[in-house]
PDB file of C-alpha atoms in Angstrom:
ATOM      1  CA  UNK A   1     168.712 115.390  30.732  1.00 58.00           C
ATOM      2  CA  UNK A   2     167.231 112.721  32.856  1.00 69.00           C
ATOM      3  CA  UNK A   3     168.991 113.275  36.620  1.00 71.00           C
ATOM      4  CA  UNK A   4     170.384 109.850  37.661  1.00 66.00           C
ATOM      5  CA  UNK A   5     172.187 109.842  34.661  1.00 72.00           C
ATOM      6  CA  UNK A   6     173.243 113.661  34.299  1.00 70.00           C
ATOM      7  CA  UNK A   7     174.967 112.909  37.759  1.00 72.00           C
ATOM      8  CA  UNK A   8     176.465 110.008  36.678  1.00 69.00           C
ATOM      9  CA  UNK A   9     177.799 112.067  33.902  1.00 72.00           C
ATOM     10  CA  UNK A  10     178.794 115.398  36.378  1.00 65.00           C
ATOM     11  CA  UNK A  11     180.573 112.817  38.463  1.00 63.00           C
ATOM     12  CA  UNK A  12     184.007 112.813  36.656  1.00 72.00           C
ATOM     13  CA  UNK A  13     184.349 116.645  36.905  1.00 70.00           C
ATOM     14  CA  UNK A  14     182.224 117.880  39.733  1.00 72.00           C
ATOM     15  CA  UNK A  15     184.983 118.938  42.180  1.00 67.00           C
ATOM     16  CA  UNK A  16     186.625 120.356  40.192  1.00 72.00           C
ATOM     17  CA  UNK A  17     184.221 122.549  37.599  1.00 75.00           C
ATOM     18  CA  UNK A  18     183.270 126.408  38.540  1.00 74.00           C
ATOM     19  CA  UNK A  19     180.361 126.040  40.263  1.00 78.00           C
ATOM     20  CA  UNK A  20     178.913 129.098  42.389  1.00 87.00           C
ATOM     21  CA  UNK A  21     176.428 126.636  43.844  1.00 87.00           C
ATOM     22  CA  UNK A  22     178.134 124.355  45.059  1.00 86.00           C
ATOM     23  CA  UNK A  23     180.744 126.825  46.742  1.00 90.00           C
ATOM     24  CA  UNK A  24     177.880 128.867  48.318  1.00 93.00           C
ATOM     25  CA  UNK A  25     175.999 125.883  49.463  1.00 93.00           C
ATOM     26  CA  UNK A  26     179.245 124.506  50.990  1.00 93.00           C
ATOM     27  CA  UNK A  27     180.102 127.581  52.781  1.00 94.00           C
ATOM     28  CA  UNK A  28     176.126 128.476  53.941  1.00 95.00           C
ATOM     29  CA  UNK A  29     175.905 124.140  55.245  1.00 96.00           C
ATOM     30  CA  UNK A  30     179.003 124.865  58.036  1.00 96.00           C
ATOM     31  CA  UNK A  31     177.655 128.955  59.215  1.00 95.00           C
ATOM     32  CA  UNK A  32     173.786 127.080  59.314  1.00 97.00           C
ATOM     33  CA  UNK A  33     174.691 124.078  60.752  1.00 97.00           C
ATOM     34  CA  UNK A  34     177.834 125.479  62.701  1.00 95.00           C
ATOM     35  CA  UNK A  35     175.149 126.429  65.411  1.00 94.00           C
ATOM     36  CA  UNK A  36     173.222 123.464  66.053  1.00 95.00           C
ATOM     37  CA  UNK A  37     174.009 120.645  67.892  1.00 93.00           C
ATOM     38  CA  UNK A  38     174.700 117.135  66.230  1.00 97.00           C
ATOM     39  CA  UNK A  39     175.509 113.555  66.651  1.00 97.00           C
ATOM     40  CA  UNK A  40     173.850 111.460  64.088  1.00 98.00           C
ATOM     41  CA  UNK A  41     173.669 112.817  60.698  1.00 98.00           C
ATOM     42  CA  UNK A  42     171.157 111.278  57.403  1.00 98.00           C
ATOM     43  CA  UNK A  43     172.764 113.264  54.572  1.00 98.00           C
ATOM     44  CA  UNK A  44     170.493 113.118  51.721  1.00 98.00           C
ATOM     45  CA  UNK A  45     171.901 113.558  48.136  1.00 94.00           C
ATOM     46  CA  UNK A  46     175.379 113.812  49.230  1.00 94.00           C
ATOM     47  CA  UNK A  47     176.650 113.362  45.989  1.00 89.00           C
ATOM     48  CA  UNK A  48     180.557 113.428  45.969  1.00 89.00           C
ATOM     49  CA  UNK A  49     181.277 114.079  49.919  1.00 92.00           C
ATOM     50  CA  UNK A  50     181.199 118.286  49.275  1.00 92.00           C
ATOM     51  CA  UNK A  51     179.695 118.658  52.838  1.00 95.00           C
ATOM     52  CA  UNK A  52     180.321 115.137  54.208  1.00 96.00           C
ATOM     53  CA  UNK A  53     183.901 115.411  54.626  1.00 94.00           C
ATOM     54  CA  UNK A  54     182.899 118.957  56.992  1.00 96.00           C
ATOM     55  CA  UNK A  55     179.442 116.536  58.681  1.00 97.00           C
ATOM     56  CA  UNK A  56     182.376 113.779  59.555  1.00 96.00           C
ATOM     57  CA  UNK A  57     183.984 115.745  61.613  1.00 95.00           C
ATOM     58  CA  UNK A  58     181.200 117.222  63.648  1.00 95.00           C
ATOM     59  CA  UNK A  59     179.582 114.482  65.170  1.00 96.00           C
ATOM     60  CA  UNK A  60     179.078 110.430  65.679  1.00 96.00           C
ATOM     61  CA  UNK A  61     177.800 109.171  62.378  1.00 97.00           C
ATOM     62  CA  UNK A  62     176.766 110.196  59.598  1.00 98.00           C
ATOM     63  CA  UNK A  63     174.804 108.019  56.663  1.00 98.00           C
ATOM     64  CA  UNK A  64     174.631 109.747  53.779  1.00 97.00           C
ATOM     65  CA  UNK A  65     172.261 108.602  50.533  1.00 98.00           C
ATOM     66  CA  UNK A  66     172.150 109.044  46.964  1.00 94.00           C
ATOM     67  CA  UNK A  67     171.390 107.290  43.432  1.00 91.00           C
ATOM     68  CA  UNK A  68     174.327 108.042  41.290  1.00 89.00           C
ATOM     69  CA  UNK A  69     176.455 105.057  41.863  1.00 87.00           C
ATOM     70  CA  UNK A  70     179.131 107.818  40.025  1.00 88.00           C
ATOM     71  CA  UNK A  71     178.766 110.187  42.767  1.00 86.00           C
ATOM     72  CA  UNK A  72     178.811 107.737  45.418  1.00 93.00           C
ATOM     73  CA  UNK A  73     181.753 106.443  44.346  1.00 91.00           C
ATOM     74  CA  UNK A  74     183.128 109.911  44.293  1.00 91.00           C
ATOM     75  CA  UNK A  75     182.164 110.684  47.881  1.00 93.00           C
ATOM     76  CA  UNK A  76     183.524 106.374  48.596  1.00 95.00           C
ATOM     77  CA  UNK A  77     186.898 107.388  47.509  1.00 92.00           C
ATOM     78  CA  UNK A  78     187.633 110.680  49.295  1.00 91.00           C
ATOM     79  CA  UNK A  79     186.051 109.622  52.704  1.00 93.00           C
ATOM     80  CA  UNK A  80     186.820 106.581  54.625  1.00 91.00           C
ATOM     81  CA  UNK A  81     185.836 107.305  58.237  1.00 94.00           C
ATOM     82  CA  UNK A  82     184.659 104.641  59.922  1.00 94.00           C
ATOM     83  CA  UNK A  83     182.063 106.898  60.558  1.00 96.00           C
ATOM     84  CA  UNK A  84     180.043 107.256  57.411  1.00 97.00           C
ATOM     85  CA  UNK A  85     177.931 104.215  55.596  1.00 97.00           C
ATOM     86  CA  UNK A  86     176.766 105.333  52.413  1.00 97.00           C
ATOM     87  CA  UNK A  87     173.851 104.097  50.786  1.00 96.00           C
ATOM     88  CA  UNK A  88     172.582 104.133  46.660  1.00 95.00           C
ATOM     89  CA  UNK A  89     168.850 104.858  47.411  1.00 95.00           C
ATOM     90  CA  UNK A  90     166.151 106.912  45.222  1.00 95.00           C
ATOM     91  CA  UNK A  91     164.852 109.970  47.823  1.00 96.00           C
ATOM     92  CA  UNK A  92     161.600 109.239  46.035  1.00 96.00           C
ATOM     93  CA  UNK A  93     160.811 105.788  47.752  1.00 96.00           C
ATOM     94  CA  UNK A  94     160.999 104.608  50.981  1.00 96.00           C
ATOM     95  CA  UNK A  95     163.867 105.797  53.174  1.00 98.00           C
ATOM     96  CA  UNK A  96     166.458 102.515  54.140  1.00 96.00           C
ATOM     97  CA  UNK A  97     167.110 103.692  57.836  1.00 97.00           C
ATOM     98  CA  UNK A  98     165.823 103.341  60.742  1.00 97.00           C
ATOM     99  CA  UNK A  99     162.602 105.063  62.101  1.00 98.00           C
ATOM    100  CA  UNK A 100     163.723 107.869  64.497  1.00 98.00           C
ATOM    101  CA  UNK A 101     167.429 107.692  64.684  1.00 97.00           C
ATOM    102  CA  UNK A 102     168.674 111.149  63.820  1.00 98.00           C
ATOM    103  CA  UNK A 103     169.166 114.028  65.150  1.00 97.00           C
ATOM    104  CA  UNK A 104     169.548 115.557  62.315  1.00 98.00           C
ATOM    105  CA  UNK A 105     168.506 114.730  58.853  1.00 98.00           C
ATOM    106  CA  UNK A 106     170.655 117.405  55.797  1.00 98.00           C
ATOM    107  CA  UNK A 107     169.624 117.887  52.556  1.00 98.00           C
ATOM    108  CA  UNK A 108     171.748 119.442  50.093  1.00 96.00           C
ATOM    109  CA  UNK A 109     171.249 121.045  46.361  1.00 93.00           C
ATOM    110  CA  UNK A 110     168.696 117.929  46.319  1.00 94.00           C
ATOM    111  CA  UNK A 111     165.160 118.499  46.565  1.00 96.00           C
ATOM    112  CA  UNK A 112     164.713 120.907  43.064  1.00 93.00           C
ATOM    113  CA  UNK A 113     165.095 117.583  41.655  1.00 91.00           C
ATOM    114  CA  UNK A 114     162.047 115.911  43.646  1.00 93.00           C
ATOM    115  CA  UNK A 115     158.612 116.134  42.482  1.00 95.00           C
ATOM    116  CA  UNK A 116     157.481 115.425  45.643  1.00 97.00           C
ATOM    117  CA  UNK A 117     157.737 117.346  48.753  1.00 98.00           C
ATOM    118  CA  UNK A 118     155.420 116.129  51.314  1.00 98.00           C
ATOM    119  CA  UNK A 119     156.586 112.769  50.781  1.00 98.00           C
ATOM    120  CA  UNK A 120     160.453 114.170  51.818  1.00 98.00           C
ATOM    121  CA  UNK A 121     159.280 115.684  54.968  1.00 98.00           C
ATOM    122  CA  UNK A 122     157.314 112.537  55.994  1.00 98.00           C
ATOM    123  CA  UNK A 123     160.251 110.199  55.630  1.00 98.00           C
ATOM    124  CA  UNK A 124     162.746 113.243  57.317  1.00 98.00           C
ATOM    125  CA  UNK A 125     159.898 113.470  60.371  1.00 98.00           C
ATOM    126  CA  UNK A 126     160.364 109.696  60.803  1.00 98.00           C
ATOM    127  CA  UNK A 127     163.509 109.390  60.740  1.00 98.00           C
ATOM    128  CA  UNK A 128     164.504 112.188  62.977  1.00 98.00           C
ATOM    129  CA  UNK A 129     164.596 111.704  66.887  1.00 98.00           C
ATOM    130  CA  UNK A 130     161.814 113.826  69.089  1.00 97.00           C
ATOM    131  CA  UNK A 131     162.984 117.424  69.028  1.00 97.00           C
ATOM    132  CA  UNK A 132     165.368 116.776  65.918  1.00 98.00           C
ATOM    133  CA  UNK A 133     166.210 119.062  63.065  1.00 98.00           C
ATOM    134  CA  UNK A 134     165.708 119.212  59.303  1.00 98.00           C
ATOM    135  CA  UNK A 135     168.077 121.085  57.465  1.00 98.00           C
ATOM    136  CA  UNK A 136     167.471 122.564  53.205  1.00 98.00           C
ATOM    137  CA  UNK A 137     169.742 124.610  51.266  1.00 97.00           C
ATOM    138  CA  UNK A 138     168.311 124.700  47.715  1.00 96.00           C
ATOM    139  CA  UNK A 139     168.362 126.811  44.814  1.00 94.00           C
ATOM    140  CA  UNK A 140     166.671 130.008  45.721  1.00 96.00           C
ATOM    141  CA  UNK A 141     163.000 129.899  43.573  1.00 95.00           C
ATOM    142  CA  UNK A 142     163.728 133.356  42.614  1.00 94.00           C
ATOM    143  CA  UNK A 143     166.127 132.521  40.383  1.00 92.00           C
ATOM    144  CA  UNK A 144     164.461 129.074  38.868  1.00 91.00           C
ATOM    145  CA  UNK A 145     161.480 131.816  38.150  1.00 93.00           C
ATOM    146  CA  UNK A 146     164.138 133.131  35.612  1.00 89.00           C
ATOM    147  CA  UNK A 147     164.871 130.241  33.946  1.00 86.00           C
ATOM    148  CA  UNK A 148     168.152 129.165  36.126  1.00 82.00           C
ATOM    149  CA  UNK A 149     168.623 125.329  37.379  1.00 75.00           C
ATOM    150  CA  UNK A 150     171.259 122.807  37.281  1.00 73.00           C
ATOM    151  CA  UNK A 151     173.851 122.798  34.138  1.00 65.00           C
ATOM    152  CA  UNK A 152     177.344 121.537  33.870  1.00 64.00           C
ATOM    153  CA  UNK A 153     179.494 121.677  30.155  1.00 69.00           C
ATOM    154  CA  UNK A 154     180.541 118.468  28.215  1.00 67.00           C
ATOM    155  CA  UNK A 155     182.281 118.283  25.557  1.00 72.00           C
ATOM    156  CA  UNK A 156     181.424 122.253  24.907  1.00 71.00           C
ATOM    157  CA  UNK A 157     177.626 121.630  25.799  1.00 78.00           C
ATOM    158  CA  UNK A 158     175.948 122.825  28.034  1.00 75.00           C
ATOM    159  CA  UNK A 159     174.149 119.741  29.903  1.00 72.00           C
ATOM    160  CA  UNK A 160     170.552 120.813  31.795  1.00 72.00           C
ATOM    161  CA  UNK A 161     169.289 118.942  34.563  1.00 76.00           C
ATOM    162  CA  UNK A 162     165.871 117.810  35.552  1.00 80.00           C
ATOM    163  CA  UNK A 163     164.153 119.666  37.684  1.00 84.00           C
ATOM    164  CA  UNK A 164     161.293 121.349  39.707  1.00 92.00           C
ATOM    165  CA  UNK A 165     160.642 124.705  40.586  1.00 94.00           C
ATOM    166  CA  UNK A 166     159.424 124.763  44.734  1.00 96.00           C
ATOM    167  CA  UNK A 167     157.960 127.755  45.590  1.00 97.00           C
ATOM    168  CA  UNK A 168     158.677 129.674  49.219  1.00 97.00           C
ATOM    169  CA  UNK A 169     155.108 128.175  50.645  1.00 97.00           C
ATOM    170  CA  UNK A 170     155.530 124.319  48.945  1.00 98.00           C
ATOM    171  CA  UNK A 171     158.136 124.521  51.458  1.00 98.00           C
ATOM    172  CA  UNK A 172     156.378 125.742  54.356  1.00 98.00           C
ATOM    173  CA  UNK A 173     153.289 123.989  54.086  1.00 98.00           C
ATOM    174  CA  UNK A 174     154.691 120.576  52.984  1.00 98.00           C
ATOM    175  CA  UNK A 175     156.553 121.121  56.514  1.00 98.00           C
ATOM    176  CA  UNK A 176     153.329 122.023  58.320  1.00 98.00           C
ATOM    177  CA  UNK A 177     151.740 119.411  56.741  1.00 98.00           C
ATOM    178  CA  UNK A 178     154.581 116.975  58.768  1.00 98.00           C
ATOM    179  CA  UNK A 179     154.495 118.921  61.954  1.00 98.00           C
ATOM    180  CA  UNK A 180     157.682 119.887  61.830  1.00 98.00           C
ATOM    181  CA  UNK A 181     158.416 123.881  63.580  1.00 98.00           C
ATOM    182  CA  UNK A 182     159.983 126.501  61.710  1.00 98.00           C
ATOM    183  CA  UNK A 183     163.207 127.534  62.955  1.00 97.00           C
ATOM    184  CA  UNK A 184     165.362 129.392  60.375  1.00 97.00           C
ATOM    185  CA  UNK A 185     165.028 130.720  56.616  1.00 97.00           C
ATOM    186  CA  UNK A 186     168.305 132.018  55.723  1.00 96.00           C
ATOM    187  CA  UNK A 187     168.728 133.461  52.030  1.00 94.00           C
ATOM    188  CA  UNK A 188     172.536 134.150  50.489  1.00 92.00           C
ATOM    189  CA  UNK A 189     173.777 136.430  48.280  1.00 91.00           C
ATOM    190  CA  UNK A 190     176.992 135.754  45.821  1.00 86.00           C
ATOM    191  CA  UNK A 191     179.134 137.723  47.146  1.00 73.00           C
ATOM    192  CA  UNK A 192     176.947 139.418  49.804  1.00 60.00           C
ATOM    193  CA  UNK A 193     175.673 141.760  46.929  1.00 59.00           C
ATOM    194  CA  UNK A 194     172.703 142.013  48.896  1.00 59.00           C
ATOM    195  CA  UNK A 195     170.390 144.066  46.661  1.00 64.00           C
ATOM    196  CA  UNK A 196     170.523 140.655  43.995  1.00 82.00           C
ATOM    197  CA  UNK A 197     168.878 137.903  43.833  1.00 90.00           C
ATOM    198  CA  UNK A 198     169.957 135.236  46.491  1.00 93.00           C
ATOM    199  CA  UNK A 199     170.940 132.851  44.820  1.00 93.00           C
ATOM    200  CA  UNK A 200     170.458 129.998  48.183  1.00 96.00           C
ATOM    201  CA  UNK A 201     167.723 129.405  50.409  1.00 97.00           C
ATOM    202  CA  UNK A 202     167.741 127.312  53.543  1.00 98.00           C
ATOM    203  CA  UNK A 203     165.912 126.086  56.332  1.00 98.00           C
ATOM    204  CA  UNK A 204     165.647 124.669  59.484  1.00 98.00           C
ATOM    205  CA  UNK A 205     163.071 122.739  60.610  1.00 98.00           C
ATOM    206  CA  UNK A 206     162.690 120.688  64.102  1.00 98.00           C
ATOM    207  CA  UNK A 207     160.745 117.920  64.855  1.00 98.00           C
TER     208      UNK A 207
END
């Protein structure tokens, strides 16, 4: 199913259905970003605001971009803070925010739906201040190699979303091409069972 259509449908149950990837991403985001300092945040693919709720308590402003109208509607219902702005945006096009504006750009469980990583890194670099940081949390490519992808159930039918496989080298190459410096890579496992394939991978890059 096309990504936008799927997320509009998924929005109604996204916060309530069983989803190990969503829950682990929330934990990972807090662990990694809890070590950083930032005032102005640009959140890519905010969805229903699962991470926005935490971010808004950590900084001065959060600007949220997402292309799903229904996901944004859910986020707006939950988050009423004047610190937050929401924009319906296709991340494959120019982002409607000023350049050199943000201390932190975050992207969680979003880039598997983006084919052109280079454009994302290019835009992130433009929007960040000098020494600003780019945090990425993604479904691990090792899981994708085995056929894993974003999916949900609807009326006892499994709906699979359109996704792209990005290798570890794809992230690192796109970062290098766009003048980012790697600060940290972290792999995250289900219930800390590190003999299994990691579910998530995160990166922190610096401008």
